[in-house]
Every structure is written in structure tokens, then in C-alpha cells.
PDB file of C-alpha atoms in Angstrom:
ATOM      1  CA  MET A   1       1.836  -1.053  19.840  1.00 38.00           C
ATOM      2  CA  SER A   2       4.231  -3.742  21.229  1.00 38.00           C
ATOM      3  CA  LEU A   3       3.465  -7.495  21.289  1.00 38.00           C
ATOM      4  CA  LEU A   4       5.740 -10.036  22.891  1.00 37.00           C
ATOM      5  CA  LEU A   5       6.113 -13.039  20.519  1.00 38.00           C
ATOM      6  CA  ASN A   6       6.531 -16.523  21.936  1.00 35.00           C
ATOM      7  CA  GLN A   7       4.103 -15.491  24.950  1.00 35.00           C
ATOM      8  CA  PRO A   8       2.516 -18.026  27.616  1.00 32.00           C
ATOM      9  CA  PRO A   9      -1.392 -18.015  26.996  1.00 32.00           C
ATOM     10  CA  LYS A  10      -2.245 -16.185  30.254  1.00 32.00           C
ATOM     11  CA  LEU A  11      -0.020 -13.199  29.575  1.00 29.00           C
ATOM     12  CA  CYS A  12      -1.935 -10.194  29.224  1.00 32.00           C
ATOM     13  CA  PHE A  13      -0.927  -6.866  27.277  1.00 32.00           C
ATOM     14  CA  ARG A  14      -1.891  -3.270  27.623  1.00 34.00           C
ATOM     15  CA  LYS A  15      -2.049  -2.063  24.239  1.00 42.00           C
ATOM     16  CA  ARG A  16      -4.964  -2.217  21.879  1.00 43.00           C
ATOM     17  CA  VAL A  17      -4.859  -4.094  18.661  1.00 44.00           C
ATOM     18  CA  LEU A  18      -6.273  -2.516  15.615  1.00 44.00           C
ATOM     19  CA  VAL A  19      -7.626  -4.762  12.494  1.00 43.00           C
ATOM     20  CA  ARG A  20      -8.889  -3.239   9.457  1.00 44.00           C
ATOM     21  CA  SER A  21     -10.450  -4.841   6.671  1.00 40.00           C
ATOM     22  CA  SER A  22      -9.203  -5.290   3.575  1.00 39.00           C
ATOM     23  CA  PRO A  23      -9.700  -2.735   0.605  1.00 40.00           C
ATOM     24  CA  HIS A  24     -13.295  -4.311  -0.282  1.00 34.00           C
ATOM     25  CA  LEU A  25     -14.318  -4.256   3.049  1.00 37.00           C
ATOM     26  CA  SER A  26     -12.990  -1.200   4.272  1.00 39.00           C
ATOM     27  CA  TYR A  27     -16.531  -0.328   5.643  1.00 41.00           C
ATOM     28  CA  LEU A  28     -15.145  -2.121   8.897  1.00 46.00           C
ATOM     29  CA  LEU A  29     -12.901  -1.430  11.896  1.00 50.00           C
ATOM     30  CA  VAL A  30     -12.337  -3.868  14.572  1.00 52.00           C
ATOM     31  CA  CYS A  31     -10.490  -2.828  17.920  1.00 54.00           C
ATOM     32  CA  ALA A  32      -9.418  -5.562  20.365  1.00 53.00           C
ATOM     33  CA  ASP A  33      -7.847  -5.659  23.681  1.00 54.00           C
ATOM     34  CA  PRO A  34      -5.474  -8.405  24.126  1.00 50.00           C
ATOM     35  CA  CYS A  35      -5.733  -8.302  27.766  1.00 52.00           C
ATOM     36  CA  ALA A  36      -9.484  -9.621  27.420  1.00 50.00           C
ATOM     37  CA  ALA A  37     -10.306 -13.240  28.251  1.00 46.00           C
ATOM     38  CA  ASN A  38     -13.530 -12.844  25.871  1.00 45.00           C
ATOM     39  CA  CYS A  39     -14.859 -10.663  23.515  1.00 44.00           C
ATOM     40  CA  ASP A  40     -16.322  -8.262  25.732  1.00 42.00           C
ATOM     41  CA  LYS A  41     -13.378  -5.952  24.933  1.00 47.00           C
ATOM     42  CA  VAL A  42     -13.943  -6.056  21.566  1.00 47.00           C
ATOM     43  CA  VAL A  43     -15.493  -2.863  19.538  1.00 50.00           C
ATOM     44  CA  MET A  44     -16.426  -2.394  15.848  1.00 50.00           C
ATOM     45  CA  CYS A  45     -16.843   0.591  13.723  1.00 50.00           C
ATOM     46  CA  THR A  46     -19.002   1.045  10.563  1.00 47.00           C
ATOM     47  CA  PHE A  47     -19.275   3.927   8.202  1.00 42.00           C
ATOM     48  CA  ALA A  48     -22.941   3.769   9.960  1.00 42.00           C
ATOM     49  CA  GLY A  49     -22.307   4.545  13.219  1.00 45.00           C
ATOM     50  CA  GLY A  50     -19.475   4.544  15.986  1.00 47.00           C
ATOM     51  CA  PRO A  51     -18.058   1.793  18.379  1.00 49.00           C
ATOM     52  CA  THR A  52     -20.500  -0.815  19.069  1.00 51.00           C
ATOM     53  CA  PRO A  53     -20.222  -3.222  22.273  1.00 53.00           C
ATOM     54  CA  PHE A  54     -19.344  -7.208  20.352  1.00 48.00           C
ATOM     55  CA  GLU A  55     -22.008  -8.625  22.536  1.00 55.00           C
ATOM     56  CA  GLU A  56     -24.543  -6.054  21.275  1.00 54.00           C
ATOM     57  CA  TRP A  57     -23.529  -6.139  17.762  1.00 46.00           C
ATOM     58  CA  ASN A  58     -23.128 -10.030  18.192  1.00 52.00           C
ATOM     59  CA  LYS A  59     -27.227 -10.236  18.690  1.00 52.00           C
ATOM     60  CA  ARG A  60     -27.690  -8.537  15.644  1.00 49.00           C
ATOM     61  CA  ASN A  61     -25.689 -10.449  13.130  1.00 53.00           C
ATOM     62  CA  GLU A  62     -24.376 -13.499  14.492  1.00 54.00           C
ATOM     63  CA  LYS A  63     -23.068 -14.831  11.316  1.00 47.00           C
ATOM     64  CA  ASP A  64     -20.987 -11.895  10.065  1.00 49.00           C
ATOM     65  CA  LEU A  65     -19.089 -11.588  13.216  1.00 56.00           C
ATOM     66  CA  LYS A  66     -17.598 -15.343  13.095  1.00 59.00           C
ATOM     67  CA  LEU A  67     -14.254 -13.307  11.996  1.00 56.00           C
ATOM     68  CA  CYS A  68     -14.394 -10.832  14.865  1.00 58.00           C
ATOM     69  CA  ARG A  69     -14.483 -13.728  17.361  1.00 59.00           C
ATOM     70  CA  GLU A  70     -11.737 -15.705  15.395  1.00 58.00           C
ATOM     71  CA  ILE A  71      -9.345 -12.590  15.554  1.00 56.00           C
ATOM     72  CA  SER A  72     -10.080 -11.663  19.107  1.00 55.00           C
ATOM     73  CA  LYS A  73      -9.081 -15.033  20.266  1.00 56.00           C
ATOM     74  CA  GLU A  74      -5.403 -14.560  18.081  1.00 54.00           C
ATOM     75  CA  MET A  75      -4.075 -13.222  21.051  1.00 45.00           C
ATOM     76  CA  GLY A  76      -0.666 -12.730  19.091  1.00 49.00           C
ATOM     77  CA  THR A  77      -2.477 -10.613  16.608  1.00 49.00           C
ATOM     78  CA  ILE A  78      -0.219  -7.612  15.923  1.00 55.00           C
ATOM     79  CA  GLY A  79      -2.504  -4.869  14.050  1.00 56.00           C
ATOM     80  CA  SER A  80      -3.148  -5.424  10.728  1.00 59.00           C
ATOM     81  CA  SER A  81      -1.481  -4.563   6.859  1.00 63.00           C
ATOM     82  CA  ASN A  82      -3.328  -4.411   3.267  1.00 67.00           C
ATOM     83  CA  GLY A  83      -6.302  -6.794   4.469  1.00 70.00           C
ATOM     84  CA  TRP A  84      -3.796  -9.498   6.275  1.00 79.00           C
ATOM     85  CA  VAL A  85      -3.117  -9.503  10.063  1.00 78.00           C
ATOM     86  CA  PRO A  86       0.210 -10.647  11.353  1.00 80.00           C
ATOM     87  CA  ILE A  87      -0.101 -13.234  14.132  1.00 79.00           C
ATOM     88  CA  SER A  88       2.690 -14.649  16.154  1.00 75.00           C
ATOM     89  CA  LYS A  89       2.909 -18.247  17.058  1.00 72.00           C
ATOM     90  CA  ASP A  90       5.707 -20.099  18.861  1.00 73.00           C
ATOM     91  CA  GLY A  91       8.123 -17.487  17.703  1.00 72.00           C
ATOM     92  CA  VAL A  92       7.103 -17.259  14.112  1.00 80.00           C
ATOM     93  CA  LEU A  93       5.134 -14.800  12.188  1.00 85.00           C
ATOM     94  CA  HIS A  94       2.203 -15.796   9.603  1.00 84.00           C
ATOM     95  CA  LEU A  95      -0.346 -13.433   7.939  1.00 86.00           C
ATOM     96  CA  ARG A  96      -3.830 -14.285   8.128  1.00 81.00           C
ATOM     97  CA  GLU A  97      -6.018 -13.040   5.411  1.00 78.00           C
ATOM     98  CA  MET A  98      -9.220 -10.903   6.704  1.00 69.00           C
ATOM     99  CA  ASN A  99     -11.953 -12.780   4.667  1.00 60.00           C
ATOM    100  CA  VAL A 100     -15.356 -12.858   5.711  1.00 54.00           C
ATOM    101  CA  ASN A 101     -16.329 -15.765   3.506  1.00 57.00           C
ATOM    102  CA  HIS A 102     -17.439 -17.813   6.254  1.00 56.00           C
ATOM    103  CA  ASP A 103     -17.631 -20.867   4.046  1.00 64.00           C
ATOM    104  CA  VAL A 104     -13.787 -20.569   3.093  1.00 70.00           C
ATOM    105  CA  ASP A 105     -11.018 -20.878   5.539  1.00 75.00           C
ATOM    106  CA  PRO A 106      -9.016 -17.862   5.619  1.00 76.00           C
ATOM    107  CA  LYS A 107      -5.631 -17.826   3.706  1.00 83.00           C
ATOM    108  CA  ARG A 108      -2.298 -18.595   5.754  1.00 86.00           C
ATOM    109  CA  ILE A 109       1.159 -17.485   4.498  1.00 89.00           C
ATOM    110  CA  MET A 110       3.864 -18.636   6.944  1.00 90.00           C
ATOM    111  CA  LEU A 111       7.069 -16.342   7.211  1.00 92.00           C
ATOM    112  CA  PRO A 112      10.539 -17.770   7.934  1.00 92.00           C
ATOM    113  CA  PRO A 113      11.641 -17.947  11.705  1.00 90.00           C
ATOM    114  CA  LEU A 114      12.675 -14.721  13.386  1.00 90.00           C
ATOM    115  CA  VAL A 115      16.517 -13.938  13.042  1.00 90.00           C
ATOM    116  CA  THR A 116      17.774 -11.796  16.430  1.00 94.00           C
ATOM    117  CA  LEU A 117      20.776  -9.444  15.867  1.00 96.00           C
ATOM    118  CA  PRO A 118      23.422  -9.338  18.232  1.00 96.00           C
ATOM    119  CA  HIS A 119      22.531  -7.060  21.052  1.00 94.00           C
ATOM    120  CA  CYS A 120      18.918  -6.777  19.551  1.00 95.00           C
ATOM    121  CA  GLN A 121      15.666  -8.567  20.571  1.00 92.00           C
ATOM    122  CA  SER A 122      13.026  -9.863  18.599  1.00 88.00           C
ATOM    123  CA  GLN A 123      10.387 -10.712  21.115  1.00 84.00           C
ATOM    124  CA  TYR A 124       8.607  -7.037  21.461  1.00 85.00           C
ATOM    125  CA  VAL A 125       7.194  -6.178  17.986  1.00 85.00           C
ATOM    126  CA  THR A 126       6.174  -2.501  17.498  1.00 86.00           C
ATOM    127  CA  ASN A 127       4.135  -3.297  14.323  1.00 85.00           C
ATOM    128  CA  VAL A 128       4.222  -4.748  10.747  1.00 88.00           C
ATOM    129  CA  ALA A 129       4.150  -3.019   7.482  1.00 90.00           C
ATOM    130  CA  MET A 130       3.811  -4.559   3.993  1.00 90.00           C
ATOM    131  CA  SER A 131       4.434  -3.299   0.478  1.00 91.00           C
ATOM    132  CA  SER A 132       1.468  -5.027  -0.816  1.00 89.00           C
ATOM    133  CA  SER A 133      -0.724  -7.952  -0.697  1.00 87.00           C
ATOM    134  CA  PRO A 134       1.761 -10.677   0.437  1.00 88.00           C
ATOM    135  CA  GLU A 135       0.208 -13.149  -2.367  1.00 88.00           C
ATOM    136  CA  GLU A 136       2.143 -10.730  -4.932  1.00 90.00           C
ATOM    137  CA  GLU A 137       5.247 -11.687  -6.245  1.00 90.00           C
ATOM    138  CA  ASP A 138       7.148  -7.800  -4.915  1.00 91.00           C
ATOM    139  CA  CYS A 139       5.619  -7.770  -1.843  1.00 93.00           C
ATOM    140  CA  VAL A 140       8.046  -6.965   1.018  1.00 94.00           C
ATOM    141  CA  VAL A 141       6.947  -7.433   4.706  1.00 93.00           C
ATOM    142  CA  ALA A 142       8.731  -5.262   7.523  1.00 93.00           C
ATOM    143  CA  VAL A 143       8.709  -6.281  10.954  1.00 92.00           C
ATOM    144  CA  LYS A 144       9.802  -3.274  13.260  1.00 92.00           C
ATOM    145  CA  PHE A 145      11.314  -4.434  16.941  1.00 92.00           C
ATOM    146  CA  LEU A 146      11.394  -2.379  19.641  1.00 93.00           C
ATOM    147  CA  GLY A 147      14.878  -1.254  19.581  1.00 96.00           C
ATOM    148  CA  PRO A 148      17.234  -1.020  16.612  1.00 97.00           C
ATOM    149  CA  GLN A 149      16.451  -4.006  14.540  1.00 97.00           C
ATOM    150  CA  LEU A 150      14.212  -3.524  11.470  1.00 96.00           C
ATOM    151  CA  SER A 151      13.953  -6.988   9.431  1.00 95.00           C
ATOM    152  CA  PHE A 152      12.699  -7.454   5.745  1.00 95.00           C
ATOM    153  CA  CYS A 153      11.498 -10.687   3.691  1.00 93.00           C
ATOM    154  CA  ARG A 154       9.278 -11.438   0.671  1.00 94.00           C
ATOM    155  CA  PRO A 155       6.972 -14.011   1.237  1.00 92.00           C
ATOM    156  CA  ALA A 156       6.074 -14.754  -2.369  1.00 90.00           C
ATOM    157  CA  THR A 157       9.735 -15.937  -3.301  1.00 88.00           C
ATOM    158  CA  SER A 158      10.794 -19.730  -2.418  1.00 82.00           C
ATOM    159  CA  ASN A 159      13.532 -19.929   0.253  1.00 84.00           C
ATOM    160  CA  SER A 160      12.303 -16.769   1.644  1.00 88.00           C
ATOM    161  CA  GLU A 161      14.680 -15.539   4.661  1.00 92.00           C
ATOM    162  CA  TRP A 162      14.892 -12.519   6.626  1.00 94.00           C
ATOM    163  CA  ILE A 163      17.132  -9.461   5.725  1.00 94.00           C
ATOM    164  CA  ASN A 164      18.148  -7.510   8.768  1.00 95.00           C
ATOM    165  CA  VAL A 165      18.898  -4.125   9.743  1.00 94.00           C
ATOM    166  CA  ARG A 166      20.487  -2.309  12.733  1.00 95.00           C
ATOM    167  CA  ILE A 167      19.117   1.182  13.131  1.00 96.00           C
ATOM    168  CA  SER A 168      21.904   3.180  15.063  1.00 93.00           C
ATOM    169  CA  ASN A 169      20.089   5.955  15.827  1.00 95.00           C
ATOM    170  CA  PRO A 170      17.835   5.448  19.007  1.00 96.00           C
ATOM    171  CA  CYS A 171      15.364   8.003  17.774  1.00 96.00           C
ATOM    172  CA  PHE A 172      13.699   5.416  16.107  1.00 96.00           C
ATOM    173  CA  PHE A 173      13.776   2.451  18.603  1.00 96.00           C
ATOM    174  CA  SER A 174      10.099   2.849  19.548  1.00 92.00           C
ATOM    175  CA  SER A 175       8.439   4.073  16.589  1.00 92.00           C
ATOM    176  CA  PRO A 176       6.691   2.510  14.101  1.00 90.00           C
ATOM    177  CA  VAL A 177       7.169   1.397  10.377  1.00 93.00           C
ATOM    178  CA  MET A 178       5.114   2.492   7.480  1.00 93.00           C
ATOM    179  CA  PHE A 179       5.344   1.741   3.879  1.00 93.00           C
ATOM    180  CA  SER A 180       5.661   4.810   1.723  1.00 94.00           C
ATOM    181  CA  LYS A 181       4.372   3.743  -2.278  1.00 92.00           C
ATOM    182  CA  LYS A 182       5.646   6.876  -3.348  1.00 93.00           C
ATOM    183  CA  ASP A 183       8.866   6.553  -2.362  1.00 93.00           C
ATOM    184  CA  ASP A 184       9.021   2.553  -2.650  1.00 93.00           C
ATOM    185  CA  MET A 185      10.726   2.463   0.874  1.00 95.00           C
ATOM    186  CA  PHE A 186      10.013   1.925   4.279  1.00 96.00           C
ATOM    187  CA  ARG A 187       9.835   4.945   6.543  1.00 96.00           C
ATOM    188  CA  ILE A 188       9.961   5.753  10.421  1.00 97.00           C
ATOM    189  CA  ALA A 189       9.164   9.035  11.786  1.00 97.00           C
ATOM    190  CA  GLY A 190      12.089   9.658  14.973  1.00 96.00           C
ATOM    191  CA  SER A 191      10.780  10.447  18.301  1.00 93.00           C
ATOM    192  CA  GLY A 192      10.062  14.297  18.459  1.00 91.00           C
ATOM    193  CA  GLY A 193       9.125  14.007  14.610  1.00 94.00           C
ATOM    194  CA  HIS A 194      12.433  16.156  13.522  1.00 95.00           C
ATOM    195  CA  LEU A 195      14.054  13.384  11.516  1.00 97.00           C
ATOM    196  CA  ILE A 196      12.269  10.752   9.041  1.00 98.00           C
ATOM    197  CA  GLY A 197      14.794   7.329   8.209  1.00 97.00           C
ATOM    198  CA  SER A 198      14.000   5.396   5.177  1.00 96.00           C
ATOM    199  CA  TRP A 199      14.945   1.883   4.363  1.00 94.00           C
ATOM    200  CA  ASP A 200      14.488  -1.029   1.497  1.00 87.00           C
ATOM    201  CA  LEU A 201      15.051  -4.529   1.307  1.00 81.00           C
ATOM    202  CA  HIS A 202      18.501  -3.473  -0.316  1.00 78.00           C
ATOM    203  CA  LYS A 203      19.510  -2.209   3.017  1.00 68.00           C
ATOM    204  CA  HIS A 204      19.574   1.083   1.193  1.00 77.00           C
ATOM    205  CA  SER A 205      18.849   3.932   4.004  1.00 89.00           C
ATOM    206  CA  LYS A 206      18.142   7.800   3.476  1.00 93.00           C
ATOM    207  CA  LEU A 207      17.803  10.299   6.427  1.00 95.00           C
ATOM    208  CA  GLN A 208      15.945  13.400   6.305  1.00 96.00           C
ATOM    209  CA  SER A 209      15.819  16.404   8.845  1.00 97.00           C
ATOM    210  CA  LEU A 210      12.394  18.004   8.782  1.00 97.00           C
ATOM    211  CA  ARG A 211      12.033  22.024   9.412  1.00 97.00           C
ATOM    212  CA  PHE A 212       9.082  23.083  10.840  1.00 97.00           C
ATOM    213  CA  GLN A 213       7.119  25.935   9.591  1.00 96.00           C
ATOM    214  CA  ASN A 214       4.079  27.961   9.767  1.00 96.00           C
ATOM    215  CA  LEU A 215       3.450  26.946  13.955  1.00 95.00           C
ATOM    216  CA  PRO A 216       0.843  28.320  15.422  1.00 94.00           C
ATOM    217  CA  GLU A 217       0.698  30.561  17.989  1.00 94.00           C
ATOM    218  CA  LEU A 218      -0.143  28.586  21.283  1.00 94.00           C
ATOM    219  CA  THR A 219      -1.185  30.365  24.841  1.00 95.00           C
ATOM    220  CA  LYS A 220       1.319  29.261  27.522  1.00 96.00           C
ATOM    221  CA  THR A 221      -1.734  27.276  28.848  1.00 96.00           C
ATOM    222  CA  LYS A 222      -1.767  25.086  26.172  1.00 95.00           C
ATOM    223  CA  ARG A 223       2.448  24.769  25.378  1.00 95.00           C
ATOM    224  CA  ASP A 224       2.190  23.650  29.258  1.00 96.00           C
ATOM    225  CA  LEU A 225      -0.583  21.327  28.383  1.00 96.00           C
ATOM    226  CA  LEU A 226       1.068  20.133  25.419  1.00 96.00           C
ATOM    227  CA  ASP A 227       4.317  19.696  27.286  1.00 95.00           C
ATOM    228  CA  SER A 228       2.844  17.391  29.663  1.00 96.00           C
ATOM    229  CA  CYS A 229       1.528  14.844  27.283  1.00 96.00           C
ATOM    230  CA  TYR A 230       2.589  11.623  25.792  1.00 93.00           C
ATOM    231  CA  THR A 231       3.669  12.651  22.239  1.00 94.00           C
ATOM    232  CA  SER A 232       3.560  10.222  19.006  1.00 92.00           C
ATOM    233  CA  GLN A 233       4.437  11.070  15.572  1.00 94.00           C
ATOM    234  CA  HIS A 234       2.479   8.952  12.753  1.00 93.00           C
ATOM    235  CA  LEU A 235       3.450   9.038   9.094  1.00 96.00           C
ATOM    236  CA  VAL A 236       0.536   8.690   6.489  1.00 95.00           C
ATOM    237  CA  GLU A 237       0.312   8.839   2.861  1.00 95.00           C
ATOM    238  CA  SER A 238      -2.720   9.640   0.678  1.00 93.00           C
ATOM    239  CA  LYS A 239      -2.980   7.058  -1.910  1.00 88.00           C
ATOM    240  CA  THR A 240      -5.253   9.496  -3.914  1.00 89.00           C
ATOM    241  CA  THR A 241      -3.622  12.705  -3.660  1.00 92.00           C
ATOM    242  CA  SER A 242       0.440  11.130  -2.910  1.00 92.00           C
ATOM    243  CA  GLU A 243       0.528  13.448   0.118  1.00 96.00           C
ATOM    244  CA  THR A 244       2.810  12.570   3.066  1.00 97.00           C
ATOM    245  CA  PHE A 245       1.753  14.013   6.282  1.00 98.00           C
ATOM    246  CA  MET A 246       2.950  13.695   9.650  1.00 97.00           C
ATOM    247  CA  VAL A 247       0.361  13.776  12.699  1.00 96.00           C
ATOM    248  CA  LYS A 248       1.498  14.340  16.035  1.00 96.00           C
ATOM    249  CA  TRP A 249      -0.976  12.738  18.623  1.00 94.00           C
ATOM    250  CA  TYR A 250      -0.825  14.345  22.112  1.00 96.00           C
ATOM    251  CA  LYS A 251      -2.406  11.972  24.858  1.00 94.00           C
ATOM    252  CA  LYS A 252      -2.699  12.593  28.682  1.00 94.00           C
ATOM    253  CA  THR A 253      -3.985   9.833  31.364  1.00 93.00           C
ATOM    254  CA  GLN A 254      -7.557  11.018  31.677  1.00 90.00           C
ATOM    255  CA  ASN A 255      -8.405   8.402  34.845  1.00 91.00           C
ATOM    256  CA  ILE A 256      -6.895   4.931  36.387  1.00 91.00           C
ATOM    257  CA  ILE A 257      -9.256   1.921  36.250  1.00 86.00           C
ATOM    258  CA  LYS A 258      -8.331  -1.498  37.929  1.00 85.00           C
ATOM    259  CA  GLY A 259      -4.413   0.068  37.541  1.00 87.00           C
ATOM    260  CA  ILE A 260      -4.796   0.401  33.864  1.00 83.00           C
ATOM    261  CA  PRO A 261      -4.366   4.054  32.776  1.00 86.00           C
ATOM    262  CA  ARG A 262      -6.557   5.400  30.188  1.00 88.00           C
ATOM    263  CA  MET A 263      -5.423   8.045  28.298  1.00 90.00           C
ATOM    264  CA  LYS A 264      -7.441  10.740  26.279  1.00 92.00           C
ATOM    265  CA  THR A 265      -6.547  12.558  23.278  1.00 94.00           C
ATOM    266  CA  GLN A 266      -5.537  16.660  24.394  1.00 95.00           C
ATOM    267  CA  ALA A 267      -4.517  17.695  20.878  1.00 95.00           C
ATOM    268  CA  ILE A 268      -3.567  16.943  16.879  1.00 96.00           C
ATOM    269  CA  MET A 269      -1.676  18.860  15.005  1.00 97.00           C
ATOM    270  CA  VAL A 270      -0.836  17.682  11.206  1.00 98.00           C
ATOM    271  CA  PHE A 271       2.112  19.373   9.172  1.00 98.00           C
ATOM    272  CA  LYS A 272       2.438  18.667   5.124  1.00 98.00           C
ATOM    273  CA  LEU A 273       5.975  16.717   4.496  1.00 98.00           C
ATOM    274  CA  ASP A 274       7.653  17.890   0.987  1.00 96.00           C
ATOM    275  CA  ASP A 275      10.691  15.901  -0.752  1.00 94.00           C
ATOM    276  CA  GLU A 276      12.949  19.122   0.824  1.00 95.00           C
ATOM    277  CA  GLY A 277      12.191  18.523   4.073  1.00 96.00           C
ATOM    278  CA  ASN A 278       9.627  21.246   4.787  1.00 98.00           C
ATOM    279  CA  ALA A 279       6.976  20.124   7.569  1.00 98.00           C
ATOM    280  CA  VAL A 280       4.437  22.715   7.079  1.00 98.00           C
ATOM    281  CA  TYR A 281       1.754  23.027   9.840  1.00 98.00           C
ATOM    282  CA  THR A 282      -1.611  23.017   8.277  1.00 97.00           C
ATOM    283  CA  GLN A 283      -5.643  22.823   8.962  1.00 96.00           C
ATOM    284  CA  ASP A 284      -6.806  21.798   5.764  1.00 96.00           C
ATOM    285  CA  ILE A 285      -5.899  18.385   4.035  1.00 96.00           C
ATOM    286  CA  GLY A 286      -8.606  18.788   1.556  1.00 92.00           C
ATOM    287  CA  ASP A 287     -11.167  16.369   0.783  1.00 91.00           C
ATOM    288  CA  GLN A 288     -10.371  13.363   2.644  1.00 92.00           C
ATOM    289  CA  SER A 289      -9.952  12.377   6.695  1.00 92.00           C
ATOM    290  CA  ILE A 290      -6.908  10.513   8.547  1.00 93.00           C
ATOM    291  CA  PHE A 291      -7.699   7.770  10.985  1.00 88.00           C
ATOM    292  CA  LEU A 292      -5.115   7.057  13.578  1.00 84.00           C
ATOM    293  CA  THR A 293      -5.095   3.804  15.424  1.00 74.00           C
ATOM    294  CA  MET A 294      -2.882   1.881  17.994  1.00 64.00           C
ATOM    295  CA  SER A 295      -1.385   0.008  14.802  1.00 66.00           C
ATOM    296  CA  GLU A 296      -1.452   2.439  12.058  1.00 71.00           C
ATOM    297  CA  GLY A 297      -2.717   5.429  10.512  1.00 82.00           C
ATOM    298  CA  PHE A 298      -4.105   5.879   6.961  1.00 86.00           C
ATOM    299  CA  CYS A 299      -6.021   8.649   4.671  1.00 89.00           C
ATOM    300  CA  VAL A 300      -9.561   8.168   3.790  1.00 86.00           C
ATOM    301  CA  PRO A 301     -10.786   9.647   0.683  1.00 85.00           C
ATOM    302  CA  ARG A 302     -14.259  11.271  -0.041  1.00 82.00           C
ATOM    303  CA  SER A 303     -15.581   7.963  -1.581  1.00 76.00           C
ATOM    304  CA  SER A 304     -14.580   5.855   0.908  1.00 74.00           C
ATOM    305  CA  HIS A 305     -17.800   4.822   2.962  1.00 65.00           C
ATOM    306  CA  LEU A 306     -15.502   5.357   6.174  1.00 66.00           C
ATOM    307  CA  CYS A 307     -15.028   8.987   5.658  1.00 67.00           C
ATOM    308  CA  ARG A 308     -18.900   9.460   5.614  1.00 66.00           C
ATOM    309  CA  ARG A 309     -18.386  12.974   4.072  1.00 71.00           C
ATOM    310  CA  LEU A 310     -16.644  13.838   7.420  1.00 80.00           C
ATOM    311  CA  LEU A 311     -13.571  15.566   5.443  1.00 89.00           C
ATOM    312  CA  ASN A 312     -10.712  17.324   6.700  1.00 92.00           C
ATOM    313  CA  ARG A 313     -10.643  15.425  10.133  1.00 92.00           C
ATOM    314  CA  VAL A 314      -8.428  13.195  12.099  1.00 94.00           C
ATOM    315  CA  LYS A 315     -10.504  10.316  13.552  1.00 89.00           C
ATOM    316  CA  ILE A 316      -9.333   8.726  16.430  1.00 87.00           C
ATOM    317  CA  PHE A 317     -10.410   5.113  16.898  1.00 79.00           C
ATOM    318  CA  ASP A 318      -9.505   2.959  20.037  1.00 74.00           C
ATOM    319  CA  LEU A 319     -10.567   1.038  22.776  1.00 70.00           C
ATOM    320  CA  TYR A 320     -11.743   3.681  24.780  1.00 75.00           C
ATOM    321  CA  GLU A 321     -11.884   6.607  22.243  1.00 82.00           C
ATOM    322  CA  ASP A 322     -13.940   7.190  19.187  1.00 82.00           C
ATOM    323  CA  ARG A 323     -13.987  10.771  17.859  1.00 87.00           C
ATOM    324  CA  TYR A 324     -13.529  12.984  14.800  1.00 90.00           C
ATOM    325  CA  TYR A 325     -11.342  16.125  15.588  1.00 92.00           C
ATOM    326  CA  LYS A 326     -11.918  18.981  13.073  1.00 92.00           C
ATOM    327  CA  LEU A 327      -8.592  20.357  12.352  1.00 93.00           C
ATOM    328  CA  ALA A 328      -9.712  23.911  11.799  1.00 88.00           C
ATOM    329  CA  ASP A 329     -10.578  24.029  15.672  1.00 88.00           C
ATOM    330  CA  GLN A 330      -7.122  22.471  16.600  1.00 81.00           C
TER     331      GLN A 330
END
């Protein structure tokens, strides 16, 4: 997902924004369209059902949706991480707590002014990832910009400032960043999925080549379909099993409405990664599911309300698509 920082008030973006609640509020997902002038382009999902239009939900429970209305008005919202929403304003990022306690104002943490490296840009943001809650002393915030710049900071330290890294390999320029708790590093999957880069606050970097194994036999029709799709790669780490998965998400334009192409998922492929660089195709991820959104991917264990006992599936949750895909059928 790319958003423009410092945008004029009426600037419209075609990418969707997903806001995920904090861990103790993990029953709620909010997906908003930044192009919308009101709440009509907001849908919500709970473990009790699929997406519901904002206005219909609003009639059911006005009070509990105060947070959703506030988020939908934040035109600089950039996804979410660890229960906090990064929001841009006047070229500066700040973090807003996802707090449904309506009697208390949400906490906000200001980040240092962004610094642009030479021959880079810091206007278009791909996504923001955090190692933990920004209130924790050792939290690191990573901002991935469209292009070669990757920036880190520690929001809880005094006189916090950005540490900027220039990525040399262009295969990472448009990919999102995620935090690996297992490796204690921020990781990016390169375009095509054959290379993974890892970085940390100390500018240590590591590149890992992947070897795809156990690939399924595809018919010519299926190969031609996948070749015609827009493909994105998403790294997802399970907090319960410490496994790392790469999900290849194949999408194709289904129709065009008011000049805006709407894409639909055509196929999902999941690969289990190991420390040696093997990427083994699998149709079995165990007692968990994977959620894919426009802003982040994450694993949901059996114990989570979001899982709804629908195990070994990939859930696509977007403004125009809400569906579970059985990995055994892929």
C-alpha cells in the first residue's frame, strides 16, 4: 500500500487501508478506502461474521464505532502495527493508539521529522512496521518508502532521530517491510520472491536466496492464468509456532467501476521457509490461518476469535473481497 505524505486535503488515493485492533481487541478488523469522502467506504469484520457496511453497523452500535469514524477521517492513515496506527500530517508521522475506551483520548506518539536520503523520496510510504508497542523502550519503528529508502527510529528514547538505510537492490523497492521476532530483524521479500533482505537498527543487513521446492504441477491453462496476474509476495511469521511463510497472492482485474479497476484473487500459494533458504510449497500450515490485507499479513492461531475454527486457510480481507481460501484446494 502506498500513501502520500503531506497530501492536500482533497487528494484521493486508490489503495485501501486496513486497520487491525490491538491484541486484546483482536476481534475487530476495519478496512477503509482513503478515496471516500465519508464512511460509506468503510467495512468491518468480526469473528461473528463477514464484512458489514459502516452505515448498517452504525445503526446497531453507535457508541462502539466512534473509533472507526475517527480512523476513517484520518486521510493520512497508513495501515497499522501492534495496535497502533501510523498517521501522517504535515510531513511528520505520529502513532495513534487503537483505543476503544471512548472516555479517554487515544495516546499519540510523535516521531521525528522524516529525512530524505539523496536521490530518494520520502513522500510515498509503502508501509510501517514495529517491533513492539512504541511505548516499550526497545521498540523500533521501520518505515518503508517506495524506492530505496528504509528508515528506523526508537520512539521511546529521548532525542529520537531517524537512521536511514539505502537499499541497493531494486527488487525491494516496492515491497512492504515486516518485523521478524524470531530473527529480531526487519525483513523484506523481493519482487518475485527469490530473495529476502533483512535489516536492523544498526544497519546490519543480510540477503538470503530462496530455493523453491515441491512445486505443484500446473496445467497450461493455470500457468497462463498465473502469468497474467499481478503477483505480490508477503512474509508472515507465526507467533505461536515461530514458522515463517511466504504467501504469493495472485490477483487480476475483474471489472472497472467509475474508472477504478477492482481486482479479484485468482490463486494463493504458500511456501514454508527455513533457515537454509528452502521455500517448500505447502497446503498444510497446521492449526492456524493466515490473514492477508492491503497493509499487512499475520497468522491467526486456533485460540483467536478471528480464526473461527477455520483452520489451514488464507483469509483475504479487503474493501471489495472477503473470503477464505482452503489451502487444500489450491
